[in-house]
Coordinates of C-alpha atoms in Angstrom, one line a residue:
X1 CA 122.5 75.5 101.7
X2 CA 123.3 75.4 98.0
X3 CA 120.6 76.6 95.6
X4 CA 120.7 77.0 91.9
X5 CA 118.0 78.5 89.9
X6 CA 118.3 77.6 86.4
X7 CA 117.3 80.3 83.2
X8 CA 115.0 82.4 85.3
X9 CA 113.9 85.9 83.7
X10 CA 114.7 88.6 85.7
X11 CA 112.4 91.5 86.5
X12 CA 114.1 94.0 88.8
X13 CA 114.4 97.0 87.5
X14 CA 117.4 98.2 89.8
X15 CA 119.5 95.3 89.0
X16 CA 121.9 94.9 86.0
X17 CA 120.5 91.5 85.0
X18 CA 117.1 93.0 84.6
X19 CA 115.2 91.6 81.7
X20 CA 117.7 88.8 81.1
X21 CA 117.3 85.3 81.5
X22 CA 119.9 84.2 83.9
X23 CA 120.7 81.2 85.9
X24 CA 121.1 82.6 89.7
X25 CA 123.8 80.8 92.2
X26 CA 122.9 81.2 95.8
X27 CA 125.3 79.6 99.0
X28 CA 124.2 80.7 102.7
X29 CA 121.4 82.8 101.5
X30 CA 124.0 85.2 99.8
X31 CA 123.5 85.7 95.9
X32 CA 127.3 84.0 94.8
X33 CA 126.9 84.8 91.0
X34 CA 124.5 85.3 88.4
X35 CA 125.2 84.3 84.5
X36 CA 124.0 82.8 81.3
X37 CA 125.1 79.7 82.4
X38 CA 126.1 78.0 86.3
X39 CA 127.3 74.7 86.3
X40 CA 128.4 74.8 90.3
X41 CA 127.0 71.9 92.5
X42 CA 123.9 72.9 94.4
X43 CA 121.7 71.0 97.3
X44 CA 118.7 72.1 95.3
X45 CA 118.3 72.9 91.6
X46 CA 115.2 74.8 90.4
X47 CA 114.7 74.7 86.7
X48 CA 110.7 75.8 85.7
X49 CA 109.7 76.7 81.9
X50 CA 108.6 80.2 82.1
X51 CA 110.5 80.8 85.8
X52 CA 110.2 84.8 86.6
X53 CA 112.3 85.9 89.9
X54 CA 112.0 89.1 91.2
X55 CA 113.0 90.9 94.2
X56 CA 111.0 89.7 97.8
X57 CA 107.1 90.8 97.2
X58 CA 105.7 92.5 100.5
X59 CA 101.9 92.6 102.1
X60 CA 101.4 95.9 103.7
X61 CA 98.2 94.9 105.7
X62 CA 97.8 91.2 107.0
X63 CA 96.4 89.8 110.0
X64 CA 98.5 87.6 112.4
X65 CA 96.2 87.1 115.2
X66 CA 99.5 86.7 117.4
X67 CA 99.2 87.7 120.3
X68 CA 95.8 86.8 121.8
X69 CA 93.6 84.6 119.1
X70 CA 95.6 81.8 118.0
X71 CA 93.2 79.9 117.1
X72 CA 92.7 81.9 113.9
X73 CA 96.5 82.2 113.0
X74 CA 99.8 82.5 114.2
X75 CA 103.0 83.6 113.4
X76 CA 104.1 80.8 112.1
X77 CA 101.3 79.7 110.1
X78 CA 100.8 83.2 108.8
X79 CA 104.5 83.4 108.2
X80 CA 104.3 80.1 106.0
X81 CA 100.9 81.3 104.4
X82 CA 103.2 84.4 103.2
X83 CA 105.7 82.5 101.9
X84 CA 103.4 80.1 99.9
X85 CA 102.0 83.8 98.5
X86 CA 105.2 84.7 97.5
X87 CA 105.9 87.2 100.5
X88 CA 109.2 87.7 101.9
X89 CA 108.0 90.3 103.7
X90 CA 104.4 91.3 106.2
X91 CA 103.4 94.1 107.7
X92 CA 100.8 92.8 110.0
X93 CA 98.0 95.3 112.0
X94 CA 98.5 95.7 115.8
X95 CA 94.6 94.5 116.4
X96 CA 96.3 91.3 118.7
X97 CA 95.1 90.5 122.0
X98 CA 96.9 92.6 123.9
X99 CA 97.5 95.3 121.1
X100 CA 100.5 96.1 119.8
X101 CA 100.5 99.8 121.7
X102 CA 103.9 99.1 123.1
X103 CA 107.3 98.4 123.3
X104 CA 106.7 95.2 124.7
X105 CA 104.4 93.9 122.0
X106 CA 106.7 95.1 119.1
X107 CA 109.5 93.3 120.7
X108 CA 107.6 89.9 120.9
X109 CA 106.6 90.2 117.2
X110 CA 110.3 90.5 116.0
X111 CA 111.6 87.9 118.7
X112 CA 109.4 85.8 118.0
X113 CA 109.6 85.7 114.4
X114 CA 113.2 86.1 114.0
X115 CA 113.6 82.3 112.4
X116 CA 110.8 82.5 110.4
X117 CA 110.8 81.7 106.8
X118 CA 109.1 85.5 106.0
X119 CA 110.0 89.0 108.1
X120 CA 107.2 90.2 109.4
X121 CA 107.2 94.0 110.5
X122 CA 104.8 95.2 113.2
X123 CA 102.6 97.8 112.7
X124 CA 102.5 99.7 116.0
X125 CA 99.2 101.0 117.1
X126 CA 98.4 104.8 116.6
X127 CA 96.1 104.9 120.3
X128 CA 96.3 102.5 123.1
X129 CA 94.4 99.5 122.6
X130 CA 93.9 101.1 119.0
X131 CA 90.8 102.8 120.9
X132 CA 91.1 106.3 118.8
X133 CA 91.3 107.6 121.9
X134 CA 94.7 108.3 124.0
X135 CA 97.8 108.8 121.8
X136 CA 100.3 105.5 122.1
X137 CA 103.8 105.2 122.9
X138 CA 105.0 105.7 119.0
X139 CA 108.6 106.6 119.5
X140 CA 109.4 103.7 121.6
X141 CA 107.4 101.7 119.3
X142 CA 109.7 102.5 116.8
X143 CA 113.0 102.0 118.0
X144 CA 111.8 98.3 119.0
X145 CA 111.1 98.3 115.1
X146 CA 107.5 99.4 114.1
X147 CA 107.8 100.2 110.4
X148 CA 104.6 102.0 110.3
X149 CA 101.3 103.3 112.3
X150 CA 97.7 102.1 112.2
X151 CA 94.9 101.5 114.6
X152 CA 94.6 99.0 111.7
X153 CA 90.9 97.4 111.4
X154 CA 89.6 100.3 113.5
X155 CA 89.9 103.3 111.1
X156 CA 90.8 106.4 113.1
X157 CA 87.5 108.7 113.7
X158 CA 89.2 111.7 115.3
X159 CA 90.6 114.2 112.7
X160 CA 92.3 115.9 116.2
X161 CA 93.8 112.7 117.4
X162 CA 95.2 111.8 113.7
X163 CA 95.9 115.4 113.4
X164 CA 98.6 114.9 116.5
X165 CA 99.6 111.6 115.4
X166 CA 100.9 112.6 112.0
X167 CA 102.9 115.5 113.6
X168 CA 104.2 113.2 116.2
X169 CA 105.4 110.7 113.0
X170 CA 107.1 113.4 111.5
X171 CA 109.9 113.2 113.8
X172 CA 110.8 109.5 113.1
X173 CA 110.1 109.8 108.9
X174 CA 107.3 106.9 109.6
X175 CA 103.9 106.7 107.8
X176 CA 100.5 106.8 109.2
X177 CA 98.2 103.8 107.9
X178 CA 94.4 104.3 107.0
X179 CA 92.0 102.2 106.7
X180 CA 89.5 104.9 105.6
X181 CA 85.6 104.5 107.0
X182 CA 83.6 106.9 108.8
X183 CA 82.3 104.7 111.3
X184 CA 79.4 106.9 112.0
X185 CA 77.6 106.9 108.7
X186 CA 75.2 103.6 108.3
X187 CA 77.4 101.5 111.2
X188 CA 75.1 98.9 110.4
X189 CA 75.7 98.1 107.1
X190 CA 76.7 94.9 105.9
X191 CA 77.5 95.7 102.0
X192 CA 77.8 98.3 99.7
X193 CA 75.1 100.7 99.2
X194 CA 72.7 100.3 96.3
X195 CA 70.7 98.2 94.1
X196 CA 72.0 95.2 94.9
X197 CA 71.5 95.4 98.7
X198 CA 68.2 96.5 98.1
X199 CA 67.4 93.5 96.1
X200 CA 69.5 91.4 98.7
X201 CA 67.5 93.5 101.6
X202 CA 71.0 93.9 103.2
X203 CA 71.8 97.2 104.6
X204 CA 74.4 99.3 102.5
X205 CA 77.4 101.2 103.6
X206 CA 77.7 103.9 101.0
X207 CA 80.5 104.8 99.5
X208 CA 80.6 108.3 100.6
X209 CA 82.0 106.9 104.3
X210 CA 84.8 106.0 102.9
X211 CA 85.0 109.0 100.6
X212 CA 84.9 111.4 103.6
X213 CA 87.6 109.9 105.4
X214 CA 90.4 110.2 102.3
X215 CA 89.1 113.6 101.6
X216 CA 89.7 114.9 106.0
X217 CA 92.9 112.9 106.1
X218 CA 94.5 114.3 103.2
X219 CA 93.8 118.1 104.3
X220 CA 95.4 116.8 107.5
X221 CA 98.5 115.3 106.1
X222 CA 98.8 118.6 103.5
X223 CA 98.4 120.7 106.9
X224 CA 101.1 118.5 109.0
X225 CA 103.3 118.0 105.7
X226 CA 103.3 114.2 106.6
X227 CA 102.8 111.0 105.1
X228 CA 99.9 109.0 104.9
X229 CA 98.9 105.4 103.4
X230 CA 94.9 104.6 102.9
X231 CA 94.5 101.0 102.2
X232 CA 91.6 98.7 101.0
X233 CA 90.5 102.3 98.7
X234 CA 87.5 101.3 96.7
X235 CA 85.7 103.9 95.2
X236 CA 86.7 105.8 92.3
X237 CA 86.8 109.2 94.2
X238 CA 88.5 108.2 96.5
X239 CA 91.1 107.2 94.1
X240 CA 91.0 110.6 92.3
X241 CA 91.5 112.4 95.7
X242 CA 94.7 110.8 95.9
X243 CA 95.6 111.2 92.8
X244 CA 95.2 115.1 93.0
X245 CA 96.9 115.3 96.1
X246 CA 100.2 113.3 94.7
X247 CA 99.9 116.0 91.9
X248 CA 99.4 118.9 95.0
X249 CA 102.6 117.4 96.3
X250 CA 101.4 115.7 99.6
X251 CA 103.2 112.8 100.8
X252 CA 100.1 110.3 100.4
X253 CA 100.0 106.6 98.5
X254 CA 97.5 104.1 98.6
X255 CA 96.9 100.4 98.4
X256 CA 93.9 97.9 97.3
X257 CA 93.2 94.4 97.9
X258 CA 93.1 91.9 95.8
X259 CA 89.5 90.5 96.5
X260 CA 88.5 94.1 95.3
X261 CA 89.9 93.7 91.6
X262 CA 88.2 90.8 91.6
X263 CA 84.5 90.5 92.8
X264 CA 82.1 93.3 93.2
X265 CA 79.0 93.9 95.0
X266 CA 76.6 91.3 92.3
X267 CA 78.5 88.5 93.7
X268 CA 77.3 88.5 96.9
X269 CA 73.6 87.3 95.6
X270 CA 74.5 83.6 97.3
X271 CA 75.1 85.3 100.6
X272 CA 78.5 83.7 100.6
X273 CA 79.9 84.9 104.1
X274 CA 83.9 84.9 103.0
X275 CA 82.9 87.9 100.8
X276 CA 81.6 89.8 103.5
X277 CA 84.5 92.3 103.9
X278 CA 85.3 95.9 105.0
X279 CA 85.4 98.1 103.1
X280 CA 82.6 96.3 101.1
X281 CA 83.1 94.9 97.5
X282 CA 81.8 97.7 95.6
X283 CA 79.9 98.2 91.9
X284 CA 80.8 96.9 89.0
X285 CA 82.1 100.2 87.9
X286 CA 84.0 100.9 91.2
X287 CA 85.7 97.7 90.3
X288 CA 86.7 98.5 86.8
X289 CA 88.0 101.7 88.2
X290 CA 90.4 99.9 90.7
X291 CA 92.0 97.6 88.3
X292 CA 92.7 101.0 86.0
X293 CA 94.5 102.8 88.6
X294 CA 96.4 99.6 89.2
X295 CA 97.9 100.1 86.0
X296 CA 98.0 103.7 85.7
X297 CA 100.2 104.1 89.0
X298 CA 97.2 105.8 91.0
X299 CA 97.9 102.9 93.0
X300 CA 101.1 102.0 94.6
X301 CA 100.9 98.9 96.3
X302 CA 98.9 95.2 96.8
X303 CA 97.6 94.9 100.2
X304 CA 96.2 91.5 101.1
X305 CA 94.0 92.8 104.0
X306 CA 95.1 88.5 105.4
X307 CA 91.7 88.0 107.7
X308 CA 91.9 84.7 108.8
X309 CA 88.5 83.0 111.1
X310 CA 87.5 79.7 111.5
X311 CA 84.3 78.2 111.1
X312 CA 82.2 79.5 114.0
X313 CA 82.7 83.1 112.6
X314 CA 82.2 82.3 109.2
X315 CA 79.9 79.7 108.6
X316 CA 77.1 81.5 110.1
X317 CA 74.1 83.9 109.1
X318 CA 75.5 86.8 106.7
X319 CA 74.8 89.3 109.3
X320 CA 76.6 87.9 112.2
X321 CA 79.5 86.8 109.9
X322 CA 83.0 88.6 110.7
X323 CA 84.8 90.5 108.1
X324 CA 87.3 89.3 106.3
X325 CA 89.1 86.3 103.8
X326 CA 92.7 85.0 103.8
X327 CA 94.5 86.0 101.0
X328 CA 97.9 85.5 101.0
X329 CA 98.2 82.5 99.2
X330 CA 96.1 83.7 95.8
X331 CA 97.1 87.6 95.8
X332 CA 99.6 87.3 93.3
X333 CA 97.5 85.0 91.2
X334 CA 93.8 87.0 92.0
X335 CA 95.5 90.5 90.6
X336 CA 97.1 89.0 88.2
X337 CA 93.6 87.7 87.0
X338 CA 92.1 90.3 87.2
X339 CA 94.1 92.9 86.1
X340 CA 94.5 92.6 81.9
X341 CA 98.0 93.0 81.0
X342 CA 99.8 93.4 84.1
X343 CA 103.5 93.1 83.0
X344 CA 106.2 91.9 85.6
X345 CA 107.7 95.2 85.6
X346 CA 104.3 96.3 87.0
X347 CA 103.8 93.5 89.1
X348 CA 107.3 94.2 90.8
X349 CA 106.5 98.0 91.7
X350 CA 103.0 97.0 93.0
X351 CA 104.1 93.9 94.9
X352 CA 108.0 94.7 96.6
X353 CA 109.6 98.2 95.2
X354 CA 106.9 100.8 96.2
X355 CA 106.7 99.8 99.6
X356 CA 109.4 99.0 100.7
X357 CA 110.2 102.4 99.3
X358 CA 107.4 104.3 101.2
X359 CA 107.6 102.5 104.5
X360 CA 111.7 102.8 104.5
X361 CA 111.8 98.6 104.7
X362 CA 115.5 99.0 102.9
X363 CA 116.1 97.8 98.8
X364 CA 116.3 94.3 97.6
X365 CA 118.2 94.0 94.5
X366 CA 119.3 90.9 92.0
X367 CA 122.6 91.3 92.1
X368 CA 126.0 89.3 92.6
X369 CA 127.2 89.9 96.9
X370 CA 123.3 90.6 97.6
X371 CA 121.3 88.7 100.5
X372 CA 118.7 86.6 98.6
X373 CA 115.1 88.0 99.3
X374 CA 113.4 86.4 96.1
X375 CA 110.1 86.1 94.7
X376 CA 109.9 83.2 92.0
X377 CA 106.6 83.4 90.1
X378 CA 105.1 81.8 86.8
X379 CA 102.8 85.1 84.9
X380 CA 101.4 82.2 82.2
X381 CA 100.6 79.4 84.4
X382 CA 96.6 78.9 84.8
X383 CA 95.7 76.4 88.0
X384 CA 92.8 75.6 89.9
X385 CA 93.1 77.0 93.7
X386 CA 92.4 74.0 96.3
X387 CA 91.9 74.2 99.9
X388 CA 95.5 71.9 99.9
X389 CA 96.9 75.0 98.8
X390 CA 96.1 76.9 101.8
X391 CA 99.0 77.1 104.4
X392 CA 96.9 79.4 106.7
X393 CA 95.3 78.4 109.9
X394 CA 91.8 79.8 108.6
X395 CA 90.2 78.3 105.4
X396 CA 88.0 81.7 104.6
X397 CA 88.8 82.0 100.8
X398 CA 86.0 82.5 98.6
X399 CA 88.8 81.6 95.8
X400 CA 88.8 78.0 96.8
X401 CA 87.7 75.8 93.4
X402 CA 88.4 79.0 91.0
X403 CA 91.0 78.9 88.1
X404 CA 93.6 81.5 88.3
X405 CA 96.6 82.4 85.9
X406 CA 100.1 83.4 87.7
X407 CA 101.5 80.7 90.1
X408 CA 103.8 81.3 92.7
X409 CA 106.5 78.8 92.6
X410 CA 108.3 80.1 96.0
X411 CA 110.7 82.2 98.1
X412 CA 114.6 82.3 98.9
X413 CA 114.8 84.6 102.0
X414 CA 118.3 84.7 103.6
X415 CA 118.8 80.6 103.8
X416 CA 115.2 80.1 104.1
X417 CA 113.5 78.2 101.2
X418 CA 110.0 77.9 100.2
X419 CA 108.5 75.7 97.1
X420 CA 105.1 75.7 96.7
X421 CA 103.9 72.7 94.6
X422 CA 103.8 73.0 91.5

């Protein structure tokens, strides 16, 4: 297939086109040639006022539900919910039905999604059954092509079994992924801790659970010299733990969601189940914390935290609700909201360069000979979000009737092409 993509600014910082606006000739999913001006034949032409392209974005932390619960999401319609995002790329969490503790469920993921329009990565459990108990079979894991290690949605309590875990890690350069939690402090709660649960009469998770965790974990990787990824960090200690540790010189990087940027605790005064979400949307002040780090490189990457349900475990009373919202379709537009001033150079670091960079997924560049992993995006373009939009099994977006600015247009990965429309 033959695609031409007419005067589309470039943001990719590695390339030699960067900054230009260029129009981009791609045959077989291999970038031919990229000038001022192509006039070659092409089975698709896409010319958009105020095109961006970029190299492929990735999602560190989505859920697949593949094997095991279906009938929230599958491969395949995660895979084209990722795409509709923007994603090339998806690191998905090994909490699947069986888990993905084993060769054998690492090599399903990438058979299975070998002619999908995105490349997902599996995130191979840290413990069998991602239990936090017995140490899983991580080498093997690996070499069937893990990119990383989580127990994923169940944060690991044991600072001896993470302590062995991120020594075992060190000997296949891979990153351990935290979801950081202390499970044990206020297991009940439902929301963040404070005045507005109290007024709500929820119970609160406070912020210090989450707080504990990134404080023990970053001793442990300073002790083990090895590297460690919280995502979904909320608070604004948490975030200048990890700041000092980067400047300590441990190995340690971070990610938020874009749900976090974006609400905080006061909007939860409807009870609207899609915003009940662990970690918990936190203050007002928490919030404005987040989007500065985003900005000031504290954090590294955009993690959707993708938590597809349908109805029956949504649409139910807030306390029996599961955690969780979609998010891959409206990341890119949701942090781009919410973030004042985020320039494409910025968006391109949070969204493809630094992770692929810190979990070793290879670089993507712009450039003449490449393969074609690209992102095509619109920063300027405001539109409403419907539930048409949504590619995703699971309709659990609390976005769904909000105007947004920054569209995704679509994605050229290898021959694949997405268009979202427009």
């Amino acid at each position: 297939m033959k695609i031409l993509i007419k005067q589309a600014k470039i943001a990719d910082p590695s390339s030699p086109f960067n900054g230009q606006t260029a129009d981009i000739f791609i045959d077989n999913g291999i970038i031919k040639s990229i000038s001022k001006k192509i006039s070659e034949k092409a089975d698709k032409e896409i010319s958009i006022e105020g095109l961006f392209v970029s190299p492929g974005w990735v999602d560190v932390f989505a859920h697949f539900n593949d094997p095991g619960k279906e009938h929230k999401e599958t491969l395949e319609s995660g895979a084209a919910a990722a795409a509709a995002g923007g994603f090339t790329d998806v690191m998905v969490v090994p909490n699947t039905h069986p888990a993905l503790h084993n060769k054998s469920g690492i090599e399903y993921i990438a058979h299975k999604s070998k002619e999908l329009p995105v490349n997902i990565h599996p995130i191979g459990a840290i413990t069998k059954n991602t239990e936090g108990k017995e140490l899983a079979e991580m080498y093997d894991m690996h070499a069937s092509g893990a990119v990383a290690f989580s127990d994923g949605l169940n944060p690991m309590q044991s600072a001896g079994t993470l302590l062995k875990a991120l020594l075992y890690v060190k000997a296949i350069d891979a990153a351990i992924i935290q979801l950081p939690d202390d499970a044990g402090i206020n297991p009940q709660g439902l929301m963040n801790e404070g005045i507005v649960s109290t007024r709500l009469g929820l119970p609160g998770k406070p912020a210090m659970g989450e707080e504990l965790v990134v404080a023990r974990d970053l001793k442990l990787a300073r002790y083990t010299e090895s590297k460690i990824h919280f995502t979904g960090v909320t608070t604004k200690k948490s975030l200048e733990y990890v700041k000092q540790a980067k400047e300590g010189g441990i190995d340690v990087s971070c990610s938020v969601t874009p749900y976090h940027l974006f609400f905080c605790d006061e909007d939860l005064s409807e009870y609207d189940s899609n915003l009940k979400v662990n970690p918990p949307l936190r203050t007002p002040a928490e919030r404005e914390a987040l989007q500065k780090a985003v900005t000031d490189g504290t954090v590294d990457c955009i993690a959707t935290h993708h938590m597809p349900h349908e109805k029956d475990s949504k649409v139910v009373e807030f306390q029996y609700a599961e955690n969780g919202m979609i998010g891959l379709e409206t990341a890119y537009a949701v942090v781009n909201t919410a973030v004042d001033g985020l320039t494409s150079e910025k968006t391109v670091e949070l969204f493809s360069l630094n992770a692929r960079e810190i979990f070793g997924l290879g670089p993507v560049t712009i450039q003449e000979n490449e393969t074609a992993s690209l992102t095509l995006f619109i920063p300027d373009k405001k539109w409403i979000f419907t539930e048409e939009d949504i590619k995703s099994k699971s309709k659990n977006s609390p976005f769904i009737g909000k105007e947004l600015k920054g569209k995704v247009v679509g994605t050229i990965n290898k021959s694949h092409l997405t268009l979202n429309k427009l």
